[in-house]
Amino acid sequence: MRLFRFFKAVGQEMKQVSWPGPKQTRHDTGTVIGISVLFAIFFAVVDWIVQYGLKFIA
């Protein structure tokens, strides 16, 4: 019985959520992809520097 009340409350809360529109979703998705690409480039450069440094030391 408690589980039923829980899911009923979840359904009520989901109706109150302010969902973003398609334009906002595209913007947010683009932002996430852009930041992910920047981090990937950053970590690739750091990895390259570390590899170069280790080859230089050895």
Coordinates of C-alpha atoms in Angstrom, one line a residue:
M1 CA 0.0 0.0 0.0
R2 CA 2.8 2.4 0.8
L3 CA 4.4 1.7 -2.5
F4 CA 1.2 2.6 -4.3
R5 CA 1.1 5.9 -2.5
F6 CA 4.7 6.6 -3.3
F7 CA 4.2 6.1 -7.0
K8 CA 1.0 8.2 -6.9
A9 CA 3.0 11.0 -5.2
V10 CA 5.7 10.7 -7.8
G11 CA 3.1 11.0 -10.6
Q12 CA 1.7 14.2 -9.0
E13 CA 5.2 15.7 -8.6
M14 CA 6.0 14.9 -12.3
K15 CA 3.0 16.9 -13.4
Q16 CA 4.3 19.9 -11.5
V17 CA 7.8 19.8 -13.1
S18 CA 8.5 22.6 -15.5
W19 CA 9.9 20.7 -18.5
P20 CA 12.1 22.6 -20.9
G21 CA 10.9 23.2 -24.5
P22 CA 12.6 21.9 -27.6
K23 CA 14.7 25.1 -28.1
Q24 CA 16.0 25.0 -24.5
T25 CA 16.7 21.2 -24.8
R26 CA 18.8 21.8 -28.0
H27 CA 20.7 24.6 -26.4
D28 CA 21.5 22.6 -23.3
T29 CA 22.5 19.6 -25.4
G30 CA 24.8 21.7 -27.5
T31 CA 26.3 23.1 -24.3
V32 CA 27.0 19.7 -22.9
I33 CA 28.5 18.4 -26.1
G34 CA 30.7 21.5 -26.5
I35 CA 32.0 21.3 -23.0
S36 CA 32.6 17.6 -23.4
V37 CA 34.6 18.2 -26.6
L38 CA 36.7 20.9 -24.8
F39 CA 37.4 18.5 -21.9
A40 CA 38.3 15.7 -24.3
I41 CA 40.8 18.1 -26.1
F42 CA 42.2 19.3 -22.8
F43 CA 42.8 15.7 -21.5
A44 CA 44.3 14.6 -24.8
V45 CA 46.8 17.5 -24.6
V46 CA 47.6 16.7 -21.0
D47 CA 48.0 13.0 -21.9
W48 CA 50.3 13.9 -24.8
I49 CA 52.4 16.2 -22.6
V50 CA 52.8 13.4 -19.9
Q51 CA 53.7 10.8 -22.5
Y52 CA 56.3 13.2 -24.0
G53 CA 57.7 14.0 -20.6
L54 CA 58.0 10.3 -19.7
K55 CA 59.7 9.5 -23.0
F56 CA 62.1 12.4 -22.4
I57 CA 62.9 11.2 -18.9
A58 CA 63.4 7.6 -19.9

